[in-house]
XYZ file of C-alpha atoms in Angstrom:
503
model
C 124.861 89.411 81.112
C 127.113 88.296 83.913
C 125.985 85.902 86.582
C 127.577 85.351 89.974
C 131.378 85.355 89.854
C 133.053 81.977 89.948
C 134.381 82.648 93.449
C 130.923 83.451 94.745
C 129.369 80.409 93.069
C 132.120 78.159 94.429
C 131.588 79.617 97.888
C 127.863 78.991 97.849
C 128.333 75.455 96.555
C 130.943 74.746 99.201
C 128.625 76.045 101.879
C 125.744 73.827 100.796
C 127.672 70.672 99.813
C 127.489 67.994 102.453
C 124.256 69.188 104.004
C 121.291 66.884 103.977
C 118.386 67.613 101.657
C 116.347 68.834 104.614
C 118.774 71.654 105.338
C 118.221 74.969 103.644
C 120.310 77.947 102.576
C 118.817 81.359 101.815
C 120.972 83.372 99.394
C 120.409 87.135 99.545
C 121.787 89.573 96.977
C 122.893 92.914 98.457
C 123.357 96.146 96.524
C 126.641 96.900 98.369
C 129.108 95.304 100.692
C 128.344 96.436 104.274
C 130.752 98.439 106.358
C 132.014 97.093 109.717
C 129.730 94.475 111.339
C 129.882 96.155 114.747
C 126.537 97.671 115.800
C 128.327 100.452 117.706
C 130.480 101.553 114.754
C 128.348 100.669 111.721
C 126.556 103.267 109.622
C 125.299 101.736 106.356
C 121.787 100.704 105.401
C 122.960 97.423 103.860
C 124.724 96.632 107.151
C 121.405 96.973 108.964
C 119.941 94.352 106.597
C 122.653 91.885 107.617
C 122.394 92.737 111.335
C 118.694 91.795 111.207
C 119.719 88.138 111.005
C 122.162 87.962 113.923
C 121.794 91.006 116.222
C 118.404 91.261 117.886
C 117.408 94.587 119.467
C 115.603 95.473 122.674
C 112.546 96.391 120.593
C 111.363 96.109 116.985
C 108.585 97.679 114.879
C 105.560 96.307 113.068
C 104.257 97.388 109.668
C 102.331 100.283 111.294
C 105.496 101.615 113.004
C 104.280 100.441 116.398
C 106.979 99.359 118.851
C 106.903 95.628 119.637
C 109.023 93.593 122.099
C 112.103 91.735 120.985
C 114.854 91.196 123.590
C 112.883 93.368 125.993
C 109.387 92.488 127.140
C 108.142 95.934 128.191
C 109.103 99.455 129.235
C 107.760 102.118 131.551
C 108.501 105.838 131.399
C 108.771 107.749 134.679
C 106.164 110.495 135.275
C 108.814 113.209 134.802
C 110.029 111.549 131.594
C 113.595 111.340 132.883
C 113.876 107.583 133.339
C 112.779 104.525 131.381
C 112.618 101.121 133.065
C 112.999 98.133 130.723
C 112.140 94.518 131.564
C 114.293 92.013 129.670
C 113.152 88.738 128.174
C 114.270 85.790 130.345
C 116.284 82.866 128.979
C 118.062 84.771 126.174
C 121.527 83.550 125.228
C 124.276 85.215 123.253
C 125.894 83.157 120.493
C 128.848 82.355 122.789
C 126.505 80.862 125.384
C 126.600 83.831 127.768
C 123.335 85.043 129.281
C 121.675 88.278 128.253
C 120.921 89.820 131.636
C 120.731 93.348 133.020
C 124.501 93.588 133.348
C 124.968 92.589 129.700
C 122.321 95.084 128.542
C 123.996 97.829 130.568
C 127.364 96.897 129.038
C 125.986 97.104 125.480
C 124.359 100.496 126.034
C 127.438 101.845 127.823
C 129.584 100.698 124.906
C 127.304 102.473 122.418
C 127.606 105.602 124.578
C 131.337 105.677 125.236
C 133.273 103.780 122.571
C 135.558 105.896 120.384
C 133.987 106.326 116.964
C 130.520 105.233 118.104
C 127.737 106.290 115.730
C 125.226 105.396 118.428
C 126.433 108.053 120.860
C 124.451 110.916 119.253
C 121.371 108.650 119.032
C 121.583 108.168 122.816
C 122.869 111.662 123.641
C 120.185 112.250 126.294
C 121.210 109.192 128.335
C 122.952 110.063 131.606
C 123.541 106.508 132.824
C 122.191 102.972 132.778
C 121.423 101.262 136.092
C 120.698 97.600 136.799
C 117.548 97.231 138.919
C 117.512 93.435 139.181
C 118.923 90.580 137.055
C 116.393 91.201 134.270
C 115.630 94.912 134.624
C 117.545 98.025 133.613
C 116.718 101.663 134.167
C 117.920 104.239 131.654
C 118.339 107.566 133.438
C 118.094 110.585 131.145
C 119.572 114.067 131.360
C 116.295 115.407 129.982
C 113.094 113.742 128.786
C 113.863 112.076 125.451
C 110.808 111.036 123.455
C 112.702 109.208 120.628
C 114.489 106.815 123.020
C 112.408 103.687 122.448
C 112.445 104.290 118.682
C 116.243 104.441 118.860
C 116.252 101.094 120.644
C 114.438 99.488 117.680
C 117.631 99.947 115.679
C 121.389 99.509 116.188
C 121.388 101.467 119.480
C 119.193 98.683 120.867
C 121.364 95.799 119.658
C 122.835 93.733 122.457
C 126.426 92.444 122.294
C 128.088 89.712 124.309
C 130.197 91.523 126.965
C 132.690 88.641 127.041
C 133.275 88.705 123.290
C 133.331 92.507 123.092
C 135.887 92.802 125.901
C 138.098 90.155 124.325
C 138.012 91.612 120.807
C 137.819 95.353 121.562
C 137.638 97.382 118.365
C 137.979 94.137 116.362
C 134.534 92.948 117.432
C 133.199 93.562 113.911
C 135.468 90.827 112.545
C 133.578 88.195 114.536
C 130.450 89.743 116.051
C 128.637 87.915 118.850
C 125.021 88.964 119.436
C 121.722 87.362 120.456
C 119.889 86.977 117.150
C 118.361 84.005 115.308
C 121.589 83.341 113.394
C 125.218 83.360 114.483
C 128.087 84.778 112.488
C 130.221 82.256 110.584
C 132.490 84.157 108.207
C 132.967 87.219 106.070
C 134.994 87.587 102.888
C 135.115 91.283 101.932
C 133.305 92.092 98.677
C 132.332 88.411 98.339
C 130.066 86.980 101.053
C 128.826 87.055 104.633
C 127.623 83.754 106.115
C 125.462 83.143 109.174
C 123.916 79.914 110.466
C 120.953 79.107 112.675
C 121.592 79.528 116.398
C 120.300 76.477 118.271
C 119.668 78.356 121.546
C 117.792 81.325 120.060
C 114.947 82.465 122.312
C 112.447 82.206 119.442
C 113.996 79.177 117.701
C 110.617 77.585 116.936
C 110.086 80.303 114.303
C 113.484 79.921 112.606
C 113.144 77.474 109.717
C 116.154 78.147 107.437
C 119.536 76.708 108.375
C 121.946 79.124 106.785
C 121.954 82.544 105.120
C 124.569 83.725 102.637
C 124.673 87.451 101.832
C 126.306 88.198 98.481
C 127.131 91.822 97.589
C 126.388 92.346 93.875
C 126.486 96.022 92.938
C 124.976 95.683 89.472
C 121.181 95.526 89.864
C 120.692 93.743 86.539
C 123.120 91.033 87.636
C 121.258 90.640 90.949
C 117.998 90.169 89.077
C 119.536 87.770 86.555
C 120.793 85.588 89.393
C 117.403 85.651 91.087
C 115.774 84.488 87.865
C 118.364 81.771 87.293
C 118.073 80.447 90.861
C 121.525 81.645 91.976
C 119.828 83.927 94.523
C 116.618 83.584 96.529
C 116.042 87.237 97.420
C 117.409 90.572 96.227
C 117.128 94.013 97.773
C 116.762 97.285 95.908
C 115.167 95.980 92.762
C 115.056 98.726 90.119
C 111.621 100.268 89.693
C 111.947 99.695 85.959
C 112.173 95.935 86.629
C 108.937 95.717 88.624
C 106.834 94.651 85.600
C 109.384 91.979 84.750
C 109.198 90.498 88.271
C 105.401 90.654 88.422
C 105.186 88.844 85.088
C 107.357 85.943 86.278
C 105.354 83.286 88.189
C 108.546 82.042 89.831
C 109.074 85.403 91.560
C 107.290 87.610 94.064
C 107.557 91.308 94.893
C 107.305 92.787 98.394
C 107.095 96.547 98.873
C 106.625 99.295 101.451
C 107.034 103.068 101.289
C 110.440 103.836 102.729
C 110.973 105.820 105.907
C 113.955 107.463 104.246
C 114.540 109.898 101.429
C 116.773 110.754 98.485
C 118.125 114.269 98.588
C 120.976 116.600 97.793
C 123.325 117.771 100.537
C 124.731 121.221 99.774
C 128.026 122.238 101.343
C 127.259 125.516 103.108
C 130.043 125.655 105.697
C 132.874 123.211 105.165
C 136.083 124.430 103.534
C 136.727 126.006 100.137
C 133.993 123.959 98.480
C 131.334 125.927 100.397
C 132.356 129.306 98.949
C 130.482 129.186 95.629
C 127.071 130.796 94.993
C 125.184 127.611 95.849
C 126.865 127.224 99.226
C 126.683 130.888 100.160
C 123.188 131.913 99.072
C 119.906 130.473 100.348
C 118.145 132.136 97.400
C 120.330 130.197 94.939
C 119.515 126.979 96.780
C 115.813 127.870 96.656
C 116.182 128.522 92.935
C 117.666 125.053 92.416
C 114.815 123.623 94.482
C 112.216 125.241 92.179
C 114.112 124.177 89.063
C 113.739 120.499 89.939
C 110.667 118.663 88.636
C 110.198 115.912 91.211
C 107.155 114.419 89.562
C 108.983 114.084 86.239
C 111.896 112.345 87.979
C 109.672 109.786 89.669
C 107.768 109.108 86.430
C 110.776 108.881 84.088
C 113.270 107.027 86.272
C 110.932 105.061 88.546
C 107.810 104.480 86.418
C 105.796 106.527 88.909
C 106.420 103.998 91.677
C 108.313 106.390 93.999
C 106.841 109.374 95.822
C 107.997 112.997 95.304
C 109.119 114.567 98.565
C 110.311 117.795 100.164
C 110.748 116.804 103.812
C 112.804 114.354 105.845
C 109.730 112.153 106.263
C 107.360 110.889 103.582
C 103.852 112.294 102.984
C 102.228 109.231 104.625
C 104.122 109.692 107.907
C 102.087 111.054 110.859
C 104.663 113.836 111.361
C 104.530 115.083 107.766
C 103.912 118.843 107.571
C 100.935 119.263 105.237
C 101.381 123.046 105.361
C 104.557 122.697 103.299
C 103.504 120.643 100.253
C 105.932 119.291 97.665
C 106.750 122.218 95.339
C 105.954 122.003 91.657
C 108.597 123.049 89.182
C 108.488 126.831 88.676
C 111.192 127.949 86.279
C 110.126 131.601 86.338
C 110.351 131.696 90.115
C 113.720 129.927 90.027
C 115.139 132.477 87.589
C 113.727 135.356 89.650
C 115.441 133.991 92.774
C 118.736 133.741 90.902
C 118.354 137.380 89.915
C 117.540 138.388 93.514
C 120.681 136.574 94.632
C 122.738 138.701 92.232
C 123.822 135.756 90.090
C 123.990 136.850 86.472
C 126.309 134.404 84.737
C 126.532 130.644 84.758
C 128.501 128.796 87.405
C 129.595 125.182 87.941
C 128.862 122.915 90.913
C 130.805 119.772 91.831
C 127.959 117.235 92.107
C 129.123 114.004 93.800
C 126.845 111.086 92.944
C 127.289 107.545 94.337
C 127.674 104.972 91.581
C 124.450 103.267 90.503
C 122.102 103.323 87.490
C 119.167 104.988 89.249
C 121.136 107.641 91.112
C 123.075 108.486 87.970
C 119.861 108.696 85.903
C 118.269 111.056 88.475
C 121.456 113.128 88.671
C 121.433 113.582 84.901
C 117.826 114.824 85.004
C 118.678 117.261 87.784
C 121.705 118.369 85.773
C 119.504 119.181 82.761
C 116.921 121.013 84.905
C 119.528 123.072 86.774
C 121.211 124.052 83.508
C 118.071 125.964 82.546
C 118.716 128.487 85.336
C 122.459 128.754 84.789
C 123.739 126.119 87.238
C 126.074 123.600 85.628
C 125.976 120.489 87.821
C 129.231 118.669 87.065
C 128.413 115.046 87.923
C 131.247 113.172 89.640
C 130.320 109.492 89.958
C 131.941 108.043 93.090
C 131.968 104.649 94.775
C 129.474 104.638 97.662
C 131.926 104.133 100.548
C 134.288 106.736 99.088
C 131.461 109.230 98.713
C 130.660 108.949 102.419
C 134.263 109.666 103.373
C 134.502 112.607 100.996
C 131.188 113.996 102.266
C 132.466 113.868 105.848
C 135.613 115.710 104.735
C 133.649 118.404 102.889
C 135.063 117.370 99.523
C 131.906 118.246 97.560
C 129.626 121.138 96.702
C 126.523 119.010 96.215
C 126.159 115.381 97.267
C 123.346 113.066 96.156
C 122.456 111.272 99.377
C 120.190 108.274 100.001
C 119.074 107.907 103.635
C 117.300 104.700 104.637
C 115.202 106.406 107.321
C 114.142 105.845 110.903
C 110.751 105.290 112.509
C 110.874 108.478 114.581
C 111.373 111.800 112.706
C 114.214 112.623 115.090
C 116.294 109.935 113.392
C 115.887 111.681 110.025
C 116.553 115.203 111.311
C 118.587 115.599 114.497
C 122.015 114.277 113.493
C 121.602 115.917 110.053
C 120.946 119.457 111.266
C 122.350 119.874 114.767
C 125.553 121.937 114.660
C 128.493 119.560 114.125
C 126.127 116.553 113.938
C 127.736 113.327 112.648
C 125.522 113.282 109.528
C 125.603 117.055 109.005
C 127.560 116.898 105.741
C 126.575 120.446 104.706
C 128.106 121.811 107.970
C 124.883 123.752 108.478
C 124.629 125.498 111.851
C 121.671 127.511 113.097
C 121.160 128.111 116.866
C 117.377 128.315 116.452
C 117.364 124.979 114.641
C 119.459 123.485 117.451
C 116.965 124.806 120.014
C 113.961 123.363 118.164
C 115.683 120.022 117.635
C 116.380 119.750 121.345
C 112.841 120.847 122.172
C 111.392 118.195 119.844
C 113.125 115.524 121.907
C 111.505 116.680 125.141
C 107.885 116.928 123.997
C 106.134 113.604 124.547
C 102.914 113.737 122.489
C 102.544 113.751 118.718
C 100.644 117.065 118.563
C 103.210 118.877 120.677
C 106.164 117.509 118.758
C 104.509 118.119 115.376
C 104.022 121.794 116.289
C 107.751 122.077 117.010
C 108.616 120.318 113.766
C 106.391 122.768 111.901
C 108.630 125.654 112.995
C 111.715 123.603 112.225
C 110.465 122.674 108.756
C 109.884 126.311 107.811
C 113.465 127.289 108.698
C 115.012 124.314 106.925
C 112.957 124.797 103.775
C 113.954 128.479 103.710
C 117.670 127.786 104.241
C 117.775 124.616 102.072
C 121.093 123.100 103.156
C 119.554 119.847 101.941
C 117.032 119.436 99.113
C 114.622 116.507 99.399
C 113.709 114.926 96.061
C 111.748 111.704 96.546
C 110.950 108.770 98.827
C 111.700 105.278 97.607
C 109.502 102.269 97.766
C 111.404 99.428 99.351
C 111.496 96.889 96.518
C 112.343 93.321 97.487
C 112.082 90.552 94.896
C 112.290 86.920 95.950
C 111.657 83.424 94.734
C 108.102 82.154 95.076
C 109.606 79.256 97.040
C 110.211 81.656 99.932
C 107.177 81.777 102.219
C 106.281 84.170 105.006
C 108.131 87.240 103.768
C 106.623 90.614 104.706
C 108.276 93.963 104.026
C 108.448 96.648 106.741
C 108.860 100.360 105.982
C 112.376 100.460 107.463
C 113.651 98.376 104.530
C 115.193 95.607 106.605
C 115.033 91.956 105.592
C 113.650 90.076 108.597
C 114.323 86.356 108.483
C 112.405 84.954 111.467
C 109.357 83.026 110.245
C 110.627 82.460 106.706
C 110.500 79.049 105.014
C 111.990 77.774 101.755
C 109.791 75.223 100.023
């Protein structure tokens, strides 16, 4: 069993040497190295975990998915739904000492909307412009009413950046990000560590009790756990479900969980290049057959000890927008074979199945491979590094892609960019004008009942066409030392550090 590499150990020791005994360092083990540390350009889940320590947002969520203030104090939606007025928290400083005022908030939102390569642009697509009302008030003017707006502002689209630093660094901002969070960026060594330290002028500094945080990317989950047990780490994300009993049995460790807002599914290339031309990409009946061949309950029991939840929609069964009229299908091999026959598929055929590297994803992929083989679909597993898999998915270099999405509080964040024609997360290149219409309509409706009725129609179309198969919903599994006090897991999977103490 390996422990932390010598370089990582040396780095952590160097970071802590010379500090007084009263000063504390929280060492967090990450499952991957994040992508760019620029809230406008970033797209990975693990990056969101790191951002939580140094880039506050206009709003946040609580454990019930309610919106709570962060850098903003309040908001008010105009009667026609086409403008949202946001009051900012007074006295907030960026890490470079600049004030967070209305002009700075407008700059951040404008950057998210206009910067080349922005992944926030589609999240804020309904925004027409941002006006400053007074030094601490902005008004977001919308092209149409946009019910998911505030939910979007609880994530990267709501992160505020120092205008001075962003203007000076341009597209290099991610090399030394300057935000308004509890910690300020110190350094990053790719594939080795990210270091942040407590910001003395943070608006909520009375609730920040740890001096420094070191994020260490360690891909191997068993190595992450070994280092947590040995004291080399204080907290690890994405504990394996099979290790839950081990953690619970260790009095030095604690487990924090929440049902994830995201999902694990299979993207199927239905419209991008040569890879889309096989039976799976061209026939909805074949995709339905694969859907019925998969035993979701068996997967969650065998690979995850029954801890995860079988799923068939972009939101989990506990979410208020879940469509109860479309329950998770049970495995039905006879129906799957009948659908293959209806589709005119008589012989066996192979499918290039791209699977990001990792013990759990590979174990699930192998189960799906065995199940699909029973109806004549040979899923050829191609294990790929995570970052590479994202690039190949964008380029259409796959027939099936095993995708893990971390999830968003509003269902729009799990559906719109995945299904809208030419959407930035639409790896299957699926395009259906009726789906586009319903997606747009779901953003205009303001109340839960009205939106849920729209999503009901949308769900039926998607589950018939099956450009993406939903398999299960994770439980966010965070293991940490018992010395860490105050930790509470939220459903979005982020590691929030305000309020934490190390004994």
